[in-house]
Structures are given as C-alpha cells and as structure tokens.
Amino acid sequence: MVFQNMTKRDLVVRISKETGLIQKDVLGIVQRTFDYIAEEVAQGRTVELRNFGVFEVKVRKARVGRNPNKPESDVPIPKRVVVKFKAGKEMRDHVSRLNPAPIEKRIAAEKRSEEHTSELQSQSTISYAVFC
C-alpha cells in the first residue's frame, strides 16, 4: 500500500469538488491564505486558527553541536529564529484516535524508500564517474 502526502494541489482539487468553484479560483484563495500566514509569521507575529492550530515564532538559543564525522570538534550553533506549529485541540483529538501501527509501518517504508533512492543516486554517480 502506497501512502502519499497531501499536496496543495490535492487540497485545491478537493475544495473545488466540494464547493463547485473553479480550481483556478480555489488555488488563488488557498495560495493567498498561505501567503498571509507566511507574511504574519515572517514579521514575528503569531497566527492562531481556532480548532486547527497556532503558528508562532520562537528564538532558539545558541548552543554547541558536534560533527558526527569529527566528534572531537565542537561546532557553535548560533541563536536563531524558527517557526513552531502547535496543533489545536480538535486536530490533536483526531490524531490521538489514530492506530500507531500503520503509521509506524508507513514511516519505516518511507525510510527504506529514501535509503534505496539515496543508494541508487550514489550508484549512478559512481557509474557516471566511470564513464567520464
């Protein structure tokens, strides 16, 4: 069984079918909504969508990291600003009813697929290098 993430296109098609609006018009509305949310967050403001969730800006403090290839050397990671999303109560309630087994199975399959893709890419790089 193949699981796919929902894309903006999927969202537009679904809304268009349910409302009878033209996909181009729905896309404009959806894109404008995302743009407004991004603009507000980019200015450091919190965006709260009741029953859905909250987008907010947080400052992550500076810290020291480690390079896994050279664990003896410290890597300073500067203070930075990040976007956090906190799911609303209604979304949390829906997610809490999910059975974890299929989710874990899907995540494991996606990880295997990513590893396989990475392996194929490195093999094609090697093949390319041999033919050049």
mmCIF file with all atom_site columns, N, CA and C in Angstrom, residues 22-54:
data_model
loop_
_atom_site.group_PDB
_atom_site.id
_atom_site.type_symbol
_atom_site.label_atom_id
_atom_site.label_alt_id
_atom_site.label_comp_id
_atom_site.label_asym_id
_atom_site.label_entity_id
_atom_site.label_seq_id
_atom_site.pdbx_PDB_ins_code
_atom_site.Cartn_x
_atom_site.Cartn_y
_atom_site.Cartn_z
_atom_site.occupancy
_atom_site.B_iso_or_equiv
_atom_site.pdbx_formal_charge
_atom_site.auth_seq_id
_atom_site.auth_comp_id
_atom_site.auth_asym_id
_atom_site.auth_atom_id
_atom_site.pdbx_PDB_model_num
ATOM 1  N N  . ILE A 1 22 ? -14.278 26.905 -9.435  1.00 0.00 ? 22 ILE A N  1
ATOM 2  C CA . ILE A 1 22 ? -13.236 26.581 -10.409 1.00 0.00 ? 22 ILE A CA 1
ATOM 3  C C  . ILE A 1 22 ? -11.907 26.419 -9.674  1.00 0.00 ? 22 ILE A C  1
ATOM 4  N N  . GLN A 1 23 ? -11.133 25.405 -10.072 1.00 0.00 ? 23 GLN A N  1
ATOM 5  C CA . GLN A 1 23 ? -9.859  25.120 -9.399  1.00 0.00 ? 23 GLN A CA 1
ATOM 6  C C  . GLN A 1 23 ? -8.934  26.336 -9.382  1.00 0.00 ? 23 GLN A C  1
ATOM 7  N N  . LYS A 1 24 ? -8.915  27.109 -10.459 1.00 0.00 ? 24 LYS A N  1
ATOM 8  C CA . LYS A 1 24 ? -8.051  28.297 -10.529 1.00 0.00 ? 24 LYS A CA 1
ATOM 9  C C  . LYS A 1 24 ? -8.414  29.299 -9.424  1.00 0.00 ? 24 LYS A C  1
ATOM 10 N N  . ASP A 1 25 ? -9.725  29.469 -9.199  1.00 0.00 ? 25 ASP A N  1
ATOM 11 C CA . ASP A 1 25 ? -10.183 30.388 -8.148  1.00 0.00 ? 25 ASP A CA 1
ATOM 12 C C  . ASP A 1 25 ? -9.826  29.846 -6.765  1.00 0.00 ? 25 ASP A C  1
ATOM 13 N N  . VAL A 1 26 ? -10.017 28.545 -6.578  1.00 0.00 ? 26 VAL A N  1
ATOM 14 C CA . VAL A 1 26 ? -9.696  27.917 -5.294  1.00 0.00 ? 26 VAL A CA 1
ATOM 15 C C  . VAL A 1 26 ? -8.196  28.035 -5.029  1.00 0.00 ? 26 VAL A C  1
ATOM 16 N N  . LEU A 1 27 ? -7.380  27.781 -6.060  1.00 0.00 ? 27 LEU A N  1
ATOM 17 C CA . LEU A 1 27 ? -5.932  27.895 -5.908  1.00 0.00 ? 27 LEU A CA 1
ATOM 18 C C  . LEU A 1 27 ? -5.550  29.303 -5.465  1.00 0.00 ? 27 LEU A C  1
ATOM 19 N N  . GLY A 1 28 ? -6.167  30.308 -6.061  1.00 0.00 ? 28 GLY A N  1
ATOM 20 C CA . GLY A 1 28 ? -5.889  31.693 -5.678  1.00 0.00 ? 28 GLY A CA 1
ATOM 21 C C  . GLY A 1 28 ? -6.200  31.954 -4.219  1.00 0.00 ? 28 GLY A C  1
ATOM 22 N N  . ILE A 1 29 ? -7.319  31.445 -3.747  1.00 0.00 ? 29 ILE A N  1
ATOM 23 C CA . ILE A 1 29 ? -7.732  31.632 -2.351  1.00 0.00 ? 29 ILE A CA 1
ATOM 24 C C  . ILE A 1 29 ? -6.785  30.892 -1.407  1.00 0.00 ? 29 ILE A C  1
ATOM 25 N N  . VAL A 1 30 ? -6.488  29.636 -1.738  1.00 0.00 ? 30 VAL A N  1
ATOM 26 C CA . VAL A 1 30 ? -5.599  28.836 -0.885  1.00 0.00 ? 30 VAL A CA 1
ATOM 27 C C  . VAL A 1 30 ? -4.215  29.473 -0.833  1.00 0.00 ? 30 VAL A C  1
ATOM 28 N N  . GLN A 1 31 ? -3.687  29.873 -1.998  1.00 0.00 ? 31 GLN A N  1
ATOM 29 C CA . GLN A 1 31 ? -2.354  30.475 -2.031  1.00 0.00 ? 31 GLN A CA 1
ATOM 30 C C  . GLN A 1 31 ? -2.319  31.784 -1.258  1.00 0.00 ? 31 GLN A C  1
ATOM 31 N N  . ARG A 1 32 ? -3.360  32.606 -1.418  1.00 0.00 ? 32 ARG A N  1
ATOM 32 C CA . ARG A 1 32 ? -3.419  33.881 -0.700  1.00 0.00 ? 32 ARG A CA 1
ATOM 33 C C  . ARG A 1 32 ? -3.468  33.628 0.812   1.00 0.00 ? 32 ARG A C  1
ATOM 34 N N  . THR A 1 33 ? -4.207  32.606 1.232   1.00 0.00 ? 33 THR A N  1
ATOM 35 C CA . THR A 1 33 ? -4.270  32.251 2.654   1.00 0.00 ? 33 THR A CA 1
ATOM 36 C C  . THR A 1 33 ? -2.882  31.891 3.174   1.00 0.00 ? 33 THR A C  1
ATOM 37 N N  . PHE A 1 34 ? -2.180  31.019 2.449   1.00 0.00 ? 34 PHE A N  1
ATOM 38 C CA . PHE A 1 34 ? -0.825  30.630 2.856   1.00 0.00 ? 34 PHE A CA 1
ATOM 39 C C  . PHE A 1 34 ? 0.109   31.833 2.876   1.00 0.00 ? 34 PHE A C  1
ATOM 40 N N  . ASP A 1 35 ? -0.014  32.704 1.872   1.00 0.00 ? 35 ASP A N  1
ATOM 41 C CA . ASP A 1 35 ? 0.841   33.893 1.802   1.00 0.00 ? 35 ASP A CA 1
ATOM 42 C C  . ASP A 1 35 ? 0.612   34.803 3.006   1.00 0.00 ? 35 ASP A C  1
ATOM 43 N N  . TYR A 1 36 ? -0.654  35.005 3.377   1.00 0.00 ? 36 TYR A N  1
ATOM 44 C CA . TYR A 1 36 ? -0.956  35.865 4.524   1.00 0.00 ? 36 TYR A CA 1
ATOM 45 C C  . TYR A 1 36 ? -0.398  35.278 5.815   1.00 0.00 ? 36 TYR A C  1
ATOM 46 N N  . ILE A 1 37 ? -0.535  33.969 5.975   1.00 0.00 ? 37 ILE A N  1
ATOM 47 C CA . ILE A 1 37 ? 0.014   33.315 7.163   1.00 0.00 ? 37 ILE A CA 1
ATOM 48 C C  . ILE A 1 37 ? 1.532   33.499 7.187   1.00 0.00 ? 37 ILE A C  1
ATOM 49 N N  . ALA A 1 38 ? 2.189   33.244 6.061   1.00 0.00 ? 38 ALA A N  1
ATOM 50 C CA . ALA A 1 38 ? 3.655   33.370 5.975   1.00 0.00 ? 38 ALA A CA 1
ATOM 51 C C  . ALA A 1 38 ? 4.104   34.810 6.243   1.00 0.00 ? 38 ALA A C  1
ATOM 52 N N  . GLU A 1 39 ? 3.391   35.794 5.707   1.00 0.00 ? 39 GLU A N  1
ATOM 53 C CA . GLU A 1 39 ? 3.737   37.205 5.931   1.00 0.00 ? 39 GLU A CA 1
ATOM 54 C C  . GLU A 1 39 ? 3.685   37.563 7.418   1.00 0.00 ? 39 GLU A C  1
ATOM 55 N N  . GLU A 1 40 ? 2.617   37.145 8.078   1.00 0.00 ? 40 GLU A N  1
ATOM 56 C CA . GLU A 1 40 ? 2.471   37.450 9.503   1.00 0.00 ? 40 GLU A CA 1
ATOM 57 C C  . GLU A 1 40 ? 3.585   36.796 10.321  1.00 0.00 ? 40 GLU A C  1
ATOM 58 N N  . VAL A 1 41 ? 3.843   35.525 10.059  1.00 0.00 ? 41 VAL A N  1
ATOM 59 C CA . VAL A 1 41 ? 4.886   34.813 10.797  1.00 0.00 ? 41 VAL A CA 1
ATOM 60 C C  . VAL A 1 41 ? 6.252   35.429 10.513  1.00 0.00 ? 41 VAL A C  1
ATOM 61 N N  . ALA A 1 42 ? 6.497   35.841 9.249   1.00 0.00 ? 42 ALA A N  1
ATOM 62 C CA . ALA A 1 42 ? 7.772   36.452 8.875   1.00 0.00 ? 42 ALA A CA 1
ATOM 63 C C  . ALA A 1 42 ? 7.998   37.784 9.584   1.00 0.00 ? 42 ALA A C  1
ATOM 64 N N  . GLN A 1 43 ? 6.921   38.384 10.073  1.00 0.00 ? 43 GLN A N  1
ATOM 65 C CA . GLN A 1 43 ? 7.046   39.633 10.836  1.00 0.00 ? 43 GLN A CA 1
ATOM 66 C C  . GLN A 1 43 ? 7.084   39.379 12.339  1.00 0.00 ? 43 GLN A C  1
ATOM 67 N N  . GLY A 1 44 ? 7.160   38.105 12.701  1.00 0.00 ? 44 GLY A N  1
ATOM 68 C CA . GLY A 1 44 ? 7.275   37.753 14.109  1.00 0.00 ? 44 GLY A CA 1
ATOM 69 C C  . GLY A 1 44 ? 5.953   37.657 14.840  1.00 0.00 ? 44 GLY A C  1
ATOM 70 N N  . ARG A 1 45 ? 4.866   37.670 14.108  1.00 0.00 ? 45 ARG A N  1
ATOM 71 C CA . ARG A 1 45 ? 3.545   37.594 14.724  1.00 0.00 ? 45 ARG A CA 1
ATOM 72 C C  . ARG A 1 45 ? 3.055   36.153 14.815  1.00 0.00 ? 45 ARG A C  1
ATOM 73 N N  . THR A 1 46 ? 2.173   35.912 15.757  1.00 0.00 ? 46 THR A N  1
ATOM 74 C CA . THR A 1 46 ? 1.544   34.603 15.931  1.00 0.00 ? 46 THR A CA 1
ATOM 75 C C  . THR A 1 46 ? 0.269   34.556 15.099  1.00 0.00 ? 46 THR A C  1
ATOM 76 N N  . VAL A 1 47 ? 0.030   33.433 14.452  1.00 0.00 ? 47 VAL A N  1
ATOM 77 C CA . VAL A 1 47 ? -1.204  33.236 13.687  1.00 0.00 ? 47 VAL A CA 1
ATOM 78 C C  . VAL A 1 47 ? -1.960  32.094 14.347  1.00 0.00 ? 47 VAL A C  1
ATOM 79 N N  . GLU A 1 48 ? -3.155  32.409 14.851  1.00 0.00 ? 48 GLU A N  1
ATOM 80 C CA . GLU A 1 48 ? -3.967  31.412 15.543  1.00 0.00 ? 48 GLU A CA 1
ATOM 81 C C  . GLU A 1 48 ? -5.202  31.102 14.721  1.00 0.00 ? 48 GLU A C  1
ATOM 82 N N  . LEU A 1 49 ? -5.340  29.833 14.332  1.00 0.00 ? 49 LEU A N  1
ATOM 83 C CA . LEU A 1 49 ? -6.503  29.378 13.585  1.00 0.00 ? 49 LEU A CA 1
ATOM 84 C C  . LEU A 1 49 ? -7.264  28.419 14.498  1.00 0.00 ? 49 LEU A C  1
ATOM 85 N N  . ARG A 1 50 ? -8.332  28.896 15.083  1.00 0.00 ? 50 ARG A N  1
ATOM 86 C CA . ARG A 1 50 ? -9.086  28.118 16.069  1.00 0.00 ? 50 ARG A CA 1
ATOM 87 C C  . ARG A 1 50 ? -9.405  26.715 15.564  1.00 0.00 ? 50 ARG A C  1
ATOM 88 N N  . ASN A 1 51 ? -9.266  25.753 16.446  1.00 0.00 ? 51 ASN A N  1
ATOM 89 C CA . ASN A 1 51 ? -9.523  24.340 16.185  1.00 0.00 ? 51 ASN A CA 1
ATOM 90 C C  . ASN A 1 51 ? -8.537  23.714 15.197  1.00 0.00 ? 51 ASN A C  1
ATOM 91 N N  . PHE A 1 52 ? -7.633  24.508 14.642  1.00 0.00 ? 52 PHE A N  1
ATOM 92 C CA . PHE A 1 52 ? -6.627  23.960 13.728  1.00 0.00 ? 52 PHE A CA 1
ATOM 93 C C  . PHE A 1 52 ? -5.258  23.989 14.389  1.00 0.00 ? 52 PHE A C  1
ATOM 94 N N  . GLY A 1 53 ? -4.805  25.191 14.743  1.00 0.00 ? 53 GLY A N  1
ATOM 95 C CA . GLY A 1 53 ? -3.513  25.282 15.399  1.00 0.00 ? 53 GLY A CA 1
ATOM 96 C C  . GLY A 1 53 ? -2.967  26.700 15.414  1.00 0.00 ? 53 GLY A C  1
ATOM 97 N N  . VAL A 1 54 ? -1.758  26.819 15.957  1.00 0.00 ? 54 VAL A N  1
ATOM 98 C CA . VAL A 1 54 ? -1.101  28.111 16.113  1.00 0.00 ? 54 VAL A CA 1
ATOM 99 C C  . VAL A 1 54 ? 0.292   28.051 15.500  1.00 0.00 ? 54 VAL A C  1
#
